[in-house]
Amino acid sequence: NAGVTQTPKFQVLKTGQSMTLQCAQDMNHEYMSWYRQDPGMGLRLIHYSVGAGITDQGEVPNGYNVSRSTTEDFPLRLLSAAPSQTSVYFCASTQGVGTDTQYFGPGTRLTVL
Amino acid sequence: GENVEQHPSTLSVQEGDSAVIKCTYSDSASNYFPWYKQELGKGPQLIIDIRSNVGEKKDQRIAVTLNKTAKHFSLHITETQPEDSAVYFCAASISGAGTALIFGKGTTLSVSS
């Protein structure tokens, strides 16, 4: 198993550009989440999904969209990037409630100029 | 909203000493409390977790204690080694949000030999 994979590892955008951060897991996990990590702020939940076709907002959802068309994939879209979205983004997956161990991907470091 | 406070933000110890990191949480419905270790440039990795029906859990040099009444939990590392140096995060489950977590802001642990 590759676990949780994220692409790209690094990305630089200009203000106003759009892009999609990819996340995939091959463990057949039902639950997936996106977090952002900023210096001194820990990890903050952006969006999460409890299964294919089901998504919901987390603590800091503004400026981000998600969809979950398959169990394996959970992409995060930035429609119009802003400098405030400069951060490291982590995707995580969990088999389900009651088996709560979250497996994190290696992260995507995004810079918005 | 839900909140997790983590202290201290930095901790320096000598090799062989013990290290203690403390967290408090606000959501009384939280029932799962993991601890993660993050090394530079990597995603968080689970080191130990505890559920609300347990008061203490130990795994070799690492232990976690939970006081549900006071809504706080602690990580204890004994016989610290230089390779324990990293950033440690506590987290608590968010009720009604699948397996999504709310994180503390992290503790940078430095172990000097």
PDB file of C-alpha atoms in Angstrom:
ATOM      1  CA  ASN A   1       0.000   0.000   0.000  1.00  0.00           C
ATOM      2  CA  ALA A   2       1.217   3.485  -0.844  1.00  0.00           C
ATOM      3  CA  GLY A   3      -0.931   4.933   1.964  1.00  0.00           C
ATOM      4  CA  VAL A   4      -1.935   8.564   1.479  1.00  0.00           C
ATOM      5  CA  THR A   5      -0.314  10.323  -1.452  1.00  0.00           C
ATOM      6  CA  GLN A   6      -0.392  14.024  -2.272  1.00  0.00           C
ATOM      7  CA  THR A   7       0.636  15.909  -5.383  1.00  0.00           C
ATOM      8  CA  PRO A   8       2.323  18.214  -6.035  1.00  0.00           C
ATOM      9  CA  LYS A   9       4.907  18.470  -3.224  1.00  0.00           C
ATOM     10  CA  PHE A  10       5.564  22.142  -3.951  1.00  0.00           C
ATOM     11  CA  GLN A  11       3.598  24.779  -5.855  1.00  0.00           C
ATOM     12  CA  VAL A  12       3.928  28.509  -6.458  1.00  0.00           C
ATOM     13  CA  LEU A  13       0.881  30.442  -7.654  1.00  0.00           C
ATOM     14  CA  LYS A  14       0.120  34.034  -8.454  1.00  0.00           C
ATOM     15  CA  THR A  15      -2.781  35.768  -6.760  1.00  0.00           C
ATOM     16  CA  GLY A  16      -6.011  34.925  -8.550  1.00  0.00           C
ATOM     17  CA  GLN A  17      -4.824  31.690 -10.124  1.00  0.00           C
ATOM     18  CA  SER A  18      -6.671  28.459  -9.517  1.00  0.00           C
ATOM     19  CA  MET A  19      -5.337  24.994  -8.869  1.00  0.00           C
ATOM     20  CA  THR A  20      -6.227  21.604  -7.450  1.00  0.00           C
ATOM     21  CA  LEU A  21      -4.276  19.791  -4.767  1.00  0.00           C
ATOM     22  CA  GLN A  22      -4.576  16.058  -5.267  1.00  0.00           C
ATOM     23  CA  CYS A  23      -5.006  13.490  -2.505  1.00  0.00           C
ATOM     24  CA  ALA A  24      -5.429   9.749  -2.921  1.00  0.00           C
ATOM     25  CA  GLN A  25      -5.455   6.775  -0.569  1.00  0.00           C
ATOM     26  CA  ASP A  26      -5.353   3.082  -1.384  1.00  0.00           C
ATOM     27  CA  MET A  27      -6.515   1.745   1.987  1.00  0.00           C
ATOM     28  CA  ASN A  28     -10.253   1.814   1.207  1.00  0.00           C
ATOM     29  CA  HIS A  29     -10.777   4.376   3.972  1.00  0.00           C
ATOM     30  CA  GLU A  30     -14.176   5.993   4.282  1.00  0.00           C
ATOM     31  CA  TYR A  31     -13.117   9.206   6.008  1.00  0.00           C
ATOM     32  CA  MET A  32     -10.821  11.809   4.490  1.00  0.00           C
ATOM     33  CA  SER A  33      -9.871  15.313   5.608  1.00  0.00           C
ATOM     34  CA  TRP A  34      -7.865  18.329   4.523  1.00  0.00           C
ATOM     35  CA  TYR A  35      -5.849  20.422   6.971  1.00  0.00           C
ATOM     36  CA  ARG A  36      -3.626  23.427   6.566  1.00  0.00           C
ATOM     37  CA  GLN A  37      -0.602  24.071   8.753  1.00  0.00           C
ATOM     38  CA  ASP A  38       0.743  27.527   9.406  1.00  0.00           C
ATOM     39  CA  PRO A  39       3.671  28.445  11.699  1.00  0.00           C
ATOM     40  CA  GLY A  40       2.573  28.542  15.333  1.00  0.00           C
ATOM     41  CA  MET A  41      -0.998  27.559  14.438  1.00  0.00           C
ATOM     42  CA  GLY A  42      -0.958  23.781  14.451  1.00  0.00           C
ATOM     43  CA  LEU A  43      -3.178  22.044  11.898  1.00  0.00           C
ATOM     44  CA  ARG A  44      -6.601  23.461  11.086  1.00  0.00           C
ATOM     45  CA  LEU A  45      -9.391  21.505   9.435  1.00  0.00           C
ATOM     46  CA  ILE A  46     -10.520  22.842   6.043  1.00  0.00           C
ATOM     47  CA  HIS A  47     -13.018  20.250   4.773  1.00  0.00           C
ATOM     48  CA  TYR A  48     -13.768  16.633   5.480  1.00  0.00           C
ATOM     49  CA  SER A  49     -15.670  13.746   3.927  1.00  0.00           C
ATOM     50  CA  VAL A  50     -17.335  10.761   5.581  1.00  0.00           C
ATOM     51  CA  GLY A  51     -17.751   8.862   2.320  1.00  0.00           C
ATOM     52  CA  ALA A  52     -18.060   9.155  -1.439  1.00  0.00           C
ATOM     53  CA  GLY A  53     -20.483  11.934  -2.326  1.00  0.00           C
ATOM     54  CA  ILE A  54     -20.496  13.443   1.174  1.00  0.00           C
ATOM     55  CA  THR A  55     -18.433  16.474   2.215  1.00  0.00           C
ATOM     56  CA  ASP A  56     -18.686  19.101   4.925  1.00  0.00           C
ATOM     57  CA  GLN A  57     -16.900  22.224   6.098  1.00  0.00           C
ATOM     58  CA  GLY A  58     -14.308  22.365   8.821  1.00  0.00           C
ATOM     59  CA  GLU A  59     -12.833  25.223  10.792  1.00  0.00           C
ATOM     60  CA  VAL A  60     -11.387  27.276   7.875  1.00  0.00           C
ATOM     61  CA  PRO A  61     -13.320  26.415   4.665  1.00  0.00           C
ATOM     62  CA  ASN A  62     -13.434  29.815   2.960  1.00  0.00           C
ATOM     63  CA  GLY A  63     -11.665  29.921  -0.405  1.00  0.00           C
ATOM     64  CA  TYR A  64     -11.577  26.138  -0.807  1.00  0.00           C
ATOM     65  CA  ASN A  65     -13.847  23.623  -2.520  1.00  0.00           C
ATOM     66  CA  VAL A  66     -13.814  19.842  -2.301  1.00  0.00           C
ATOM     67  CA  SER A  67     -15.596  16.916  -3.899  1.00  0.00           C
ATOM     68  CA  ARG A  68     -15.523  13.169  -3.264  1.00  0.00           C
ATOM     69  CA  SER A  69     -16.601  11.280  -6.347  1.00  0.00           C
ATOM     70  CA  THR A  70     -14.678   8.121  -5.398  1.00  0.00           C
ATOM     71  CA  THR A  71     -13.566   6.542  -2.118  1.00  0.00           C
ATOM     72  CA  GLU A  72      -9.921   6.881  -3.149  1.00  0.00           C
ATOM     73  CA  ASP A  73      -9.681  10.547  -4.145  1.00  0.00           C
ATOM     74  CA  PHE A  74     -10.366  13.790  -2.294  1.00  0.00           C
ATOM     75  CA  PRO A  75      -9.088  16.820  -4.261  1.00  0.00           C
ATOM     76  CA  LEU A  76      -8.914  20.317  -2.768  1.00  0.00           C
ATOM     77  CA  ARG A  77      -9.569  23.228  -5.135  1.00  0.00           C
ATOM     78  CA  LEU A  78      -8.448  26.797  -4.759  1.00  0.00           C
ATOM     79  CA  LEU A  79     -10.652  28.823  -7.098  1.00  0.00           C
ATOM     80  CA  SER A  80      -8.832  32.166  -6.794  1.00  0.00           C
ATOM     81  CA  ALA A  81      -5.630  31.905  -4.784  1.00  0.00           C
ATOM     82  CA  ALA A  82      -4.784  34.573  -2.216  1.00  0.00           C
ATOM     83  CA  PRO A  83      -1.526  35.194  -0.309  1.00  0.00           C
ATOM     84  CA  SER A  84      -3.358  34.182   2.892  1.00  0.00           C
ATOM     85  CA  GLN A  85      -3.570  30.669   1.462  1.00  0.00           C
ATOM     86  CA  THR A  86       0.197  30.270   1.560  1.00  0.00           C
ATOM     87  CA  SER A  87       0.569  27.230   3.789  1.00  0.00           C
ATOM     88  CA  VAL A  88       1.416  23.557   3.978  1.00  0.00           C
ATOM     89  CA  TYR A  89      -1.590  21.377   3.176  1.00  0.00           C
ATOM     90  CA  PHE A  90      -2.057  17.893   4.568  1.00  0.00           C
ATOM     91  CA  CYS A  91      -4.571  15.292   3.548  1.00  0.00           C
ATOM     92  CA  ALA A  92      -5.519  12.519   5.973  1.00  0.00           C
ATOM     93  CA  SER A  93      -7.646   9.397   5.875  1.00  0.00           C
ATOM     94  CA  THR A  94      -9.243   7.109   8.434  1.00  0.00           C
ATOM     95  CA  GLN A  95     -10.987   3.792   8.029  1.00  0.00           C
ATOM     96  CA  GLY A  96     -13.993   5.009   9.961  1.00  0.00           C
ATOM     97  CA  VAL A  97     -15.428   5.988  13.317  1.00  0.00           C
ATOM     98  CA  GLY A  98     -14.294   3.506  15.941  1.00  0.00           C
ATOM     99  CA  THR A  99     -11.016   2.967  14.107  1.00  0.00           C
ATOM    100  CA  ASP A 100      -9.903   6.521  14.435  1.00  0.00           C
ATOM    101  CA  THR A 101      -6.216   6.400  13.507  1.00  0.00           C
ATOM    102  CA  GLN A 102      -5.621   9.109  10.924  1.00  0.00           C
ATOM    103  CA  TYR A 103      -2.938   8.564   8.327  1.00  0.00           C
ATOM    104  CA  PHE A 104      -1.437  11.745   6.955  1.00  0.00           C
ATOM    105  CA  GLY A 105       0.050  12.362   3.540  1.00  0.00           C
ATOM    106  CA  PRO A 106       3.468  14.023   3.116  1.00  0.00           C
ATOM    107  CA  GLY A 107       1.980  17.465   2.462  1.00  0.00           C
ATOM    108  CA  THR A 108       1.934  20.083  -0.281  1.00  0.00           C
ATOM    109  CA  ARG A 109       3.795  23.338   0.314  1.00  0.00           C
ATOM    110  CA  LEU A 110       1.905  26.134  -1.451  1.00  0.00           C
ATOM    111  CA  THR A 111       3.146  29.685  -1.923  1.00  0.00           C
ATOM    112  CA  VAL A 112       0.846  32.368  -3.306  1.00  0.00           C
ATOM    113  CA  LEU A 113       2.605  35.505  -4.518  1.00  0.00           C
TER     114      LEU A 113
ATOM    115  CA  GLY B   1     -16.155  26.747  18.792  1.00  0.00           C
ATOM    116  CA  GLU B   2     -14.079  23.815  19.905  1.00  0.00           C
ATOM    117  CA  ASN B   3     -10.578  24.556  21.103  1.00  0.00           C
ATOM    118  CA  VAL B   4      -7.470  22.665  22.208  1.00  0.00           C
ATOM    119  CA  GLU B   5      -4.825  24.471  24.250  1.00  0.00           C
ATOM    120  CA  GLN B   6      -1.320  22.960  24.377  1.00  0.00           C
ATOM    121  CA  HIS B   7       1.561  23.832  26.727  1.00  0.00           C
ATOM    122  CA  PRO B   8       4.431  24.466  26.668  1.00  0.00           C
ATOM    123  CA  SER B   9       5.159  25.713  23.161  1.00  0.00           C
ATOM    124  CA  THR B  10       8.846  24.805  23.525  1.00  0.00           C
ATOM    125  CA  LEU B  11      10.541  22.306  25.812  1.00  0.00           C
ATOM    126  CA  SER B  12      14.251  21.602  26.193  1.00  0.00           C
ATOM    127  CA  VAL B  13      15.494  18.616  28.170  1.00  0.00           C
ATOM    128  CA  GLN B  14      18.705  16.689  28.673  1.00  0.00           C
ATOM    129  CA  GLU B  15      18.981  13.183  27.269  1.00  0.00           C
ATOM    130  CA  GLY B  16      17.581  10.711  29.767  1.00  0.00           C
ATOM    131  CA  ASP B  17      15.231  13.229  31.402  1.00  0.00           C
ATOM    132  CA  SER B  18      11.442  13.020  31.197  1.00  0.00           C
ATOM    133  CA  ALA B  19       9.276  15.375  29.141  1.00  0.00           C
ATOM    134  CA  VAL B  20       5.645  16.250  29.811  1.00  0.00           C
ATOM    135  CA  ILE B  21       3.294  18.090  27.443  1.00  0.00           C
ATOM    136  CA  LYS B  22      -0.194  19.093  28.548  1.00  0.00           C
ATOM    137  CA  CYS B  23      -3.402  19.817  26.627  1.00  0.00           C
ATOM    138  CA  THR B  24      -6.877  20.966  27.549  1.00  0.00           C
ATOM    139  CA  TYR B  25      -9.952  20.719  25.332  1.00  0.00           C
ATOM    140  CA  SER B  26     -13.280  22.491  25.315  1.00  0.00           C
ATOM    141  CA  ASP B  27     -15.755  20.043  23.712  1.00  0.00           C
ATOM    142  CA  SER B  28     -17.075  17.702  26.383  1.00  0.00           C
ATOM    143  CA  ALA B  29     -18.328  15.392  23.598  1.00  0.00           C
ATOM    144  CA  SER B  30     -14.771  14.709  22.345  1.00  0.00           C
ATOM    145  CA  ASN B  31     -13.970  11.048  22.902  1.00  0.00           C
ATOM    146  CA  TYR B  32     -10.699  10.405  21.079  1.00  0.00           C
ATOM    147  CA  PHE B  33      -7.346  12.039  21.880  1.00  0.00           C
ATOM    148  CA  PRO B  34      -4.314  11.269  19.711  1.00  0.00           C
ATOM    149  CA  TRP B  35      -0.781  12.577  19.896  1.00  0.00           C
ATOM    150  CA  TYR B  36       1.284  13.171  16.778  1.00  0.00           C
ATOM    151  CA  LYS B  37       4.985  13.640  16.191  1.00  0.00           C
ATOM    152  CA  GLN B  38       6.095  15.736  13.242  1.00  0.00           C
ATOM    153  CA  GLU B  39       9.627  15.839  11.938  1.00  0.00           C
ATOM    154  CA  LEU B  40      10.856  18.568   9.648  1.00  0.00           C
ATOM    155  CA  GLY B  41       9.378  18.346   6.165  1.00  0.00           C
ATOM    156  CA  LYS B  42       7.107  15.409   6.979  1.00  0.00           C
ATOM    157  CA  GLY B  43       3.478  14.831   7.781  1.00  0.00           C
ATOM    158  CA  PRO B  44       2.332  14.159  11.368  1.00  0.00           C
ATOM    159  CA  GLN B  45       2.703  10.575  12.573  1.00  0.00           C
ATOM    160  CA  LEU B  46       0.565   9.053  15.308  1.00  0.00           C
ATOM    161  CA  ILE B  47       2.605   8.024  18.341  1.00  0.00           C
ATOM    162  CA  ILE B  48      -0.120   7.174  20.858  1.00  0.00           C
ATOM    163  CA  ASP B  49      -3.816   7.734  21.372  1.00  0.00           C
ATOM    164  CA  ILE B  50      -6.399   7.351  24.108  1.00  0.00           C
ATOM    165  CA  ARG B  51     -10.171   7.074  24.171  1.00  0.00           C
ATOM    166  CA  SER B  52     -12.529   8.617  26.677  1.00  0.00           C
ATOM    167  CA  ASN B  53     -13.258   5.337  28.464  1.00  0.00           C
ATOM    168  CA  VAL B  54      -9.596   4.917  29.442  1.00  0.00           C
ATOM    169  CA  GLY B  55      -7.598   6.964  31.963  1.00  0.00           C
ATOM    170  CA  GLU B  56      -4.073   5.995  31.005  1.00  0.00           C
ATOM    171  CA  LYS B  57      -2.235   4.213  28.226  1.00  0.00           C
ATOM    172  CA  LYS B  58       1.415   3.314  27.933  1.00  0.00           C
ATOM    173  CA  ASP B  59       3.625   2.225  25.048  1.00  0.00           C
ATOM    174  CA  GLN B  60       7.262   1.649  26.027  1.00  0.00           C
ATOM    175  CA  ARG B  61       8.696   5.101  26.864  1.00  0.00           C
ATOM    176  CA  ILE B  62       5.526   6.994  25.982  1.00  0.00           C
ATOM    177  CA  ALA B  63       2.394   7.332  28.087  1.00  0.00           C
ATOM    178  CA  VAL B  64      -0.769   9.394  27.879  1.00  0.00           C
ATOM    179  CA  THR B  65      -3.152  10.251  30.707  1.00  0.00           C
ATOM    180  CA  LEU B  66      -6.689  11.589  30.383  1.00  0.00           C
ATOM    181  CA  ASN B  67      -8.832  13.393  32.931  1.00  0.00           C
ATOM    182  CA  LYS B  68     -12.294  13.743  31.376  1.00  0.00           C
ATOM    183  CA  THR B  69     -13.727  15.650  34.305  1.00  0.00           C
ATOM    184  CA  ALA B  70     -11.091  18.357  34.008  1.00  0.00           C
ATOM    185  CA  LYS B  71     -10.950  18.008  30.209  1.00  0.00           C
ATOM    186  CA  HIS B  72      -7.219  17.665  30.019  1.00  0.00           C
ATOM    187  CA  PHE B  73      -4.746  15.064  28.799  1.00  0.00           C
ATOM    188  CA  SER B  74      -0.980  14.788  28.912  1.00  0.00           C
ATOM    189  CA  LEU B  75       1.880  13.120  27.066  1.00  0.00           C
ATOM    190  CA  HIS B  76       4.766  11.731  29.088  1.00  0.00           C
ATOM    191  CA  ILE B  77       8.042  10.686  27.472  1.00  0.00           C
ATOM    192  CA  THR B  78      10.568   8.995  29.751  1.00  0.00           C
ATOM    193  CA  GLU B  79      14.284   8.440  29.146  1.00  0.00           C
ATOM    194  CA  THR B  80      14.306  10.949  26.313  1.00  0.00           C
ATOM    195  CA  GLN B  81      16.713  10.470  23.415  1.00  0.00           C
ATOM    196  CA  PRO B  82      17.977  12.943  20.789  1.00  0.00           C
ATOM    197  CA  GLU B  83      15.756  11.273  18.180  1.00  0.00           C
ATOM    198  CA  ASP B  84      12.725  12.317  20.225  1.00  0.00           C
ATOM    199  CA  SER B  85      13.427  15.907  19.143  1.00  0.00           C
ATOM    200  CA  ALA B  86      10.479  17.007  16.997  1.00  0.00           C
ATOM    201  CA  VAL B  87       7.219  18.950  17.144  1.00  0.00           C
ATOM    202  CA  TYR B  88       4.468  17.195  19.067  1.00  0.00           C
ATOM    203  CA  PHE B  89       0.773  17.904  18.571  1.00  0.00           C
ATOM    204  CA  CYS B  90      -2.168  16.876  20.698  1.00  0.00           C
ATOM    205  CA  ALA B  91      -5.616  16.638  19.140  1.00  0.00           C
ATOM    206  CA  ALA B  92      -9.218  15.942  20.078  1.00  0.00           C
ATOM    207  CA  SER B  93     -12.057  14.512  18.023  1.00  0.00           C
ATOM    208  CA  ILE B  94     -14.739  16.917  16.823  1.00  0.00           C
ATOM    209  CA  SER B  95     -18.174  15.614  17.709  1.00  0.00           C
ATOM    210  CA  GLY B  96     -20.365  15.158  14.655  1.00  0.00           C
ATOM    211  CA  ALA B  97     -17.503  15.552  12.180  1.00  0.00           C
ATOM    212  CA  GLY B  98     -16.642  11.955  11.407  1.00  0.00           C
ATOM    213  CA  THR B  99     -13.068  11.356  12.496  1.00  0.00           C
ATOM    214  CA  ALA B 100     -11.864  14.930  11.921  1.00  0.00           C
ATOM    215  CA  LEU B 101      -9.661  16.413  14.640  1.00  0.00           C
ATOM    216  CA  ILE B 102      -8.940  19.755  16.236  1.00  0.00           C
ATOM    217  CA  PHE B 103      -5.253  20.237  16.999  1.00  0.00           C
ATOM    218  CA  GLY B 104      -3.234  22.071  19.589  1.00  0.00           C
ATOM    219  CA  LYS B 105      -0.612  24.499  18.324  1.00  0.00           C
ATOM    220  CA  GLY B 106       2.288  22.160  18.958  1.00  0.00           C
ATOM    221  CA  THR B 107       5.278  21.770  21.278  1.00  0.00           C
ATOM    222  CA  THR B 108       8.818  21.846  19.945  1.00  0.00           C
ATOM    223  CA  LEU B 109      10.804  19.329  21.992  1.00  0.00           C
ATOM    224  CA  SER B 110      14.592  19.538  21.936  1.00  0.00           C
ATOM    225  CA  VAL B 111      16.614  16.770  23.558  1.00  0.00           C
ATOM    226  CA  SER B 112      20.294  17.550  23.993  1.00  0.00           C
ATOM    227  CA  SER B 113      22.930  14.893  24.547  1.00  0.00           C
TER     228      SER B 113
END
